[in-house]
Coordinates of C-alpha atoms in Angstrom, one line a residue:
X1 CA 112.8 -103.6 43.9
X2 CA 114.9 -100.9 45.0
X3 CA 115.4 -98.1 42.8
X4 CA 118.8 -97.3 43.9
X5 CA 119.8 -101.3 43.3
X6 CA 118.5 -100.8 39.7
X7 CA 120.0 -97.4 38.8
X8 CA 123.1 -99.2 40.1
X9 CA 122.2 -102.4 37.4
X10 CA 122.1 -99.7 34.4
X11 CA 125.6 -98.8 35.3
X12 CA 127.2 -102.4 35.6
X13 CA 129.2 -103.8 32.7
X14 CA 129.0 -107.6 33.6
X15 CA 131.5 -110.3 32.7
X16 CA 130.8 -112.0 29.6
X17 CA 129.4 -115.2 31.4
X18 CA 127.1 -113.0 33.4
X19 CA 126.1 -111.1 30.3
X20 CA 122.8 -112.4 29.3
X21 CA 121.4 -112.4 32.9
X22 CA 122.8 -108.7 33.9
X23 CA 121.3 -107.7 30.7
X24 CA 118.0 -109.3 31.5
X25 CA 117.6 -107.5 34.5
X26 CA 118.8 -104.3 33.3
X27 CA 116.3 -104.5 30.8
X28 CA 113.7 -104.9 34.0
X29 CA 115.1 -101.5 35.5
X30 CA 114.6 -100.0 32.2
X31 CA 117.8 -100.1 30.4
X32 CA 117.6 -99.3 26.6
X33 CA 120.5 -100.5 24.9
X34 CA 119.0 -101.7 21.3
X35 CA 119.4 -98.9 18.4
X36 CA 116.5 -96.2 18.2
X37 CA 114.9 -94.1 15.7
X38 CA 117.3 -91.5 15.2
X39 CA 116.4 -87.7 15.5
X40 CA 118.0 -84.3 16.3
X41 CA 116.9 -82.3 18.9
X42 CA 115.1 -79.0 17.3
X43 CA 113.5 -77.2 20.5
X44 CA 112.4 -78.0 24.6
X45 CA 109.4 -77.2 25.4
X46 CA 107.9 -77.4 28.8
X47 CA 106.4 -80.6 28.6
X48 CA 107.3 -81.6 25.2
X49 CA 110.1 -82.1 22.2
X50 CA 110.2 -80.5 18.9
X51 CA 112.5 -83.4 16.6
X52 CA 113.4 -83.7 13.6
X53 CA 113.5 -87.5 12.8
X54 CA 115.9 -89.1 10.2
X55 CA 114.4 -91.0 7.2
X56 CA 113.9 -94.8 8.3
X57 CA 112.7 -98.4 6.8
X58 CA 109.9 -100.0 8.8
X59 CA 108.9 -103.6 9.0
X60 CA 104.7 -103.4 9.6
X61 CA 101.8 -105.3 9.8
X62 CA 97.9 -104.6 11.2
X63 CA 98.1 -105.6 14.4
X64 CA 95.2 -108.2 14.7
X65 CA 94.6 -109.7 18.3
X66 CA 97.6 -108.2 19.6
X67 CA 99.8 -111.0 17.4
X68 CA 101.4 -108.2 15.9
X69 CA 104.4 -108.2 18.0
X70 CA 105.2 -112.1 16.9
X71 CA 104.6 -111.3 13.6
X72 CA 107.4 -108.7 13.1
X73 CA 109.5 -110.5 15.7
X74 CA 110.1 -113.6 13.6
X75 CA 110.2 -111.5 10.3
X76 CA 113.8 -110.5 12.2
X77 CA 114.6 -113.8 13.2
X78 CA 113.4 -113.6 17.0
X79 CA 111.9 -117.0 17.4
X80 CA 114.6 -118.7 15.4
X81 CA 115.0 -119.0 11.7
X82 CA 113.9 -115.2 10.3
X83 CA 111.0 -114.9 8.0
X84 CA 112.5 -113.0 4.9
X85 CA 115.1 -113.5 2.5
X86 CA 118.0 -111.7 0.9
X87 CA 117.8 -109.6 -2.5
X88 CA 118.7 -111.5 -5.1
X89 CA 122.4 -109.9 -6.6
X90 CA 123.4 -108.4 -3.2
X91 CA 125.9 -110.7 -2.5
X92 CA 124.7 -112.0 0.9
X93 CA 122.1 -114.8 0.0
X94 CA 121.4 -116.6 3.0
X95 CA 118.6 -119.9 2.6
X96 CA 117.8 -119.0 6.5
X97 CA 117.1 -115.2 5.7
X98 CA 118.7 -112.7 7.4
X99 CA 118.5 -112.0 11.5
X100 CA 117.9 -108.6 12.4
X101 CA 118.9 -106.6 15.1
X102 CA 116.3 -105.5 17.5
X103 CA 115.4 -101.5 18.0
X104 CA 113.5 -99.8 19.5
X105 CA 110.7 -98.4 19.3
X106 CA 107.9 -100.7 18.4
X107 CA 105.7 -98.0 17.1
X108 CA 101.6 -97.9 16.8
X109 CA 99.5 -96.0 14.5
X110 CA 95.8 -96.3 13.9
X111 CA 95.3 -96.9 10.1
X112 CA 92.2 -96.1 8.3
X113 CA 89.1 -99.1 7.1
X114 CA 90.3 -97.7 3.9
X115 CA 93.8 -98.5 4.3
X116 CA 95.1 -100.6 1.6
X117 CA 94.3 -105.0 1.5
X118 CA 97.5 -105.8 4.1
X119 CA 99.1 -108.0 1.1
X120 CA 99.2 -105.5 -1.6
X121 CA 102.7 -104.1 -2.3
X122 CA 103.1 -100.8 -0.7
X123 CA 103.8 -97.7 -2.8
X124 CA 107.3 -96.6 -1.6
X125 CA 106.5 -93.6 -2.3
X126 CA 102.9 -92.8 -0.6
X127 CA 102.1 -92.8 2.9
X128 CA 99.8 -95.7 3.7
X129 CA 98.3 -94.9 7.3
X130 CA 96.1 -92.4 9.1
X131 CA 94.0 -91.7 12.1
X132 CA 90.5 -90.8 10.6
X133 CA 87.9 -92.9 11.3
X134 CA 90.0 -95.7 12.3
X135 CA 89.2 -99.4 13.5
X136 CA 92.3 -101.1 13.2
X137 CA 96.0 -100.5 14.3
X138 CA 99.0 -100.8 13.0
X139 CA 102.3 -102.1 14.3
X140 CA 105.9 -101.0 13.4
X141 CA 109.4 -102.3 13.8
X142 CA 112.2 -99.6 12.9
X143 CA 114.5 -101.7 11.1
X144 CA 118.4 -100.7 11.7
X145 CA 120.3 -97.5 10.3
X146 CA 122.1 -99.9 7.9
X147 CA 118.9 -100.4 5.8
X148 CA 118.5 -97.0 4.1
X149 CA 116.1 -98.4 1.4
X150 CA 113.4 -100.7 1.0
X151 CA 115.8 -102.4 -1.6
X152 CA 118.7 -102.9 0.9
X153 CA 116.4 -104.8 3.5
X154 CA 115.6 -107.8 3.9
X155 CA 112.6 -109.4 1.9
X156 CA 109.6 -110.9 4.0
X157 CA 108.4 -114.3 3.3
X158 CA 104.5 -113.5 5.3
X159 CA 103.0 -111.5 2.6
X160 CA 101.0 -109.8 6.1
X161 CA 104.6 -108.0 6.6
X162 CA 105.3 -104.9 4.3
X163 CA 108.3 -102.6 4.2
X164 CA 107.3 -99.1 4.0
X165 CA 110.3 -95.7 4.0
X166 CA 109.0 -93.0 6.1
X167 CA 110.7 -89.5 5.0
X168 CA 112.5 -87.0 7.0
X169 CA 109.9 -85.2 9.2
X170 CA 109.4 -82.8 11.9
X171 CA 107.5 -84.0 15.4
X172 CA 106.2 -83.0 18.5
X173 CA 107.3 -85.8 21.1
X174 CA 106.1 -86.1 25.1
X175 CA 107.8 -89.0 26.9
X176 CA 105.8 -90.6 29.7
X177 CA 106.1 -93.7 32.1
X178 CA 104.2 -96.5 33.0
X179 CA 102.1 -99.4 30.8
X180 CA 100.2 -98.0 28.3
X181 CA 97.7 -99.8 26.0
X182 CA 96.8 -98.6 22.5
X183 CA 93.4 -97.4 23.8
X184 CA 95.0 -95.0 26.5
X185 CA 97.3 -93.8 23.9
X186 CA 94.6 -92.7 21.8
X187 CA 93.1 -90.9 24.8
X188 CA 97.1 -89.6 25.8
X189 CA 97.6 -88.3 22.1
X190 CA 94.2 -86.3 21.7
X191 CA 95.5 -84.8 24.7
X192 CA 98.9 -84.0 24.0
X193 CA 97.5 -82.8 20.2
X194 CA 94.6 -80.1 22.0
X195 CA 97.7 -78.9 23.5
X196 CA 99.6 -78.2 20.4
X197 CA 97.4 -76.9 18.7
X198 CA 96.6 -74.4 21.6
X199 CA 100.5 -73.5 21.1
X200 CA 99.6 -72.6 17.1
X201 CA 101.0 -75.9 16.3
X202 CA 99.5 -77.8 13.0
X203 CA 99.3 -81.5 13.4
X204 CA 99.0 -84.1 11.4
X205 CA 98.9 -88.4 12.1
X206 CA 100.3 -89.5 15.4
X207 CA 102.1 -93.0 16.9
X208 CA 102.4 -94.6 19.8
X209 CA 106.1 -95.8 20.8
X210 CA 107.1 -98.1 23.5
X211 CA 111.0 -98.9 24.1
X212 CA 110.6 -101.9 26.6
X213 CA 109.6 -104.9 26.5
X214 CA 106.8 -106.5 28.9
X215 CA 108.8 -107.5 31.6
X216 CA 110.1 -103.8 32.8
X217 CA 108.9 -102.2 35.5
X218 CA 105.8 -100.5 34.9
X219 CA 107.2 -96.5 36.5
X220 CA 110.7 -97.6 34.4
X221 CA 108.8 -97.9 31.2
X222 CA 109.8 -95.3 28.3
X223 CA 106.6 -94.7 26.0
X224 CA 106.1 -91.4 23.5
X225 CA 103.1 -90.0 22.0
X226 CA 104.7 -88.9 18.6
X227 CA 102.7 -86.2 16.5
X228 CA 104.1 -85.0 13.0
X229 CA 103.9 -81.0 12.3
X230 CA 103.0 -79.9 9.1
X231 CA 104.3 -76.4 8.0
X232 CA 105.3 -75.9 11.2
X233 CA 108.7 -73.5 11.0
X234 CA 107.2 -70.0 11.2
X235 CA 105.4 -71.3 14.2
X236 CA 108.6 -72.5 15.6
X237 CA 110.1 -68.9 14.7
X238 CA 107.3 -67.0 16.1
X239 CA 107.6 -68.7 19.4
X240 CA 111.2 -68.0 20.0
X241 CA 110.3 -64.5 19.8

């Protein structure tokens, strides 16, 4: 395909009968038009982002045979009638549950063996994944800005789907093209974490983020090795010296 016909796709606005299939193949030329994770920039490094990421609710489940993806998807209503349900006493009780806009990024994060049993209510308070001595992976769905709270979202009805808040936090982001699996990611985010660490930076657990879906071209692809700092502003401050 052309690149110069599909940086000319990202820039159509097609009439509304064309919609669906202009927005099929922008997706292909690596459009991303669904909400992300917000963040504010903090600092540009060479090859890498400093951010500070907004607090967020995230639909999550262990990604078991790579069924993951299908899990969360009809928790938000992808494949028809959406898995959850409304809070009782908000006011918007709906029989079919609730259909949830898509984000992105669909996020992956090694968890531990001693991570807690997958249909245990989550502690709202209390992190629930790591990366030591990992065997499993777990898969993330950043639900939409409008959900602040764990309260405010939508209930799910697979008890292998948990809603977890992840706080405000600092990061150290590199961006990076092309398919990844979750394998190569590990191998990507060692990397990327030897470097920080050379720069004085202290890391803690890191995710894998990918904003397209399968279909996109592999060199369109947007994918992000996201590593959280801990402690990290008089490193920040000494750098800028």
């Amino acid at each position: 395909i052309n690149i110069l016909l599909i940086n000319q796709l990202k820039r159509i606005t097609p009439p509304p009968n064309q919609s669906f299939k202009m927005e099929f193949f922008r997706m292909i030329g690596g459009a991303i038009d669904v909400e992300q994770m917000p963040f504010q920039l903090v600092k540009k490094e060479d090859t890498f982002e400093i951010r500070d990421y907004e607090p967020c609710v995230v639909a999550e489940t262990i990604d078991q045979g790579n069924n993951g993806f299908r899990t969360l998807a009809r928790y938000i209503g992808v494949f028809g009638t959406p898995e959850n349900r409304i809070h009782a006493g908000s006011g918007k009780e709906n029989k079919n549950g609730a259909k949830i806009a898509m984000t992105a990024p669909v996020i992956n994060q090694k968890i531990a063996m001693t991570a807690p049993v997958i249909n245990q209510k989550i502690n709202m308070t209390a992190p629930v994944l790591n990366n030591s001595s990992s065997n499993g992976m777990m898969m993330a769905f950043v639900l939409p800005k409008e959900y602040k709270t764990i309260e405010s979202a939508p209930v799910p009805t697979n008890k292998n789907v948990k809603l977890r808040e992840i706080p405000k936090r600092k990061c150290a982001v590199i961006q990076f093209t092309w398919n990844i699996n979750e394998k190569q990611g590990e191998e990507k985010a060692n990397q990327f974490i030897s470097t920080l660490k050379s720069k004085g930076y202290h890391t803690g657990t890191w995710q894998l983020a990918r904003y397209n879906p399968p279909f996109t071209i592999p060199f369109l692809r947007t994918n992000e090795i996201i590593v959280e700092l801990q402690n990290d502003d008089d490193t920040m401050s000494n750098s800028n010296l």
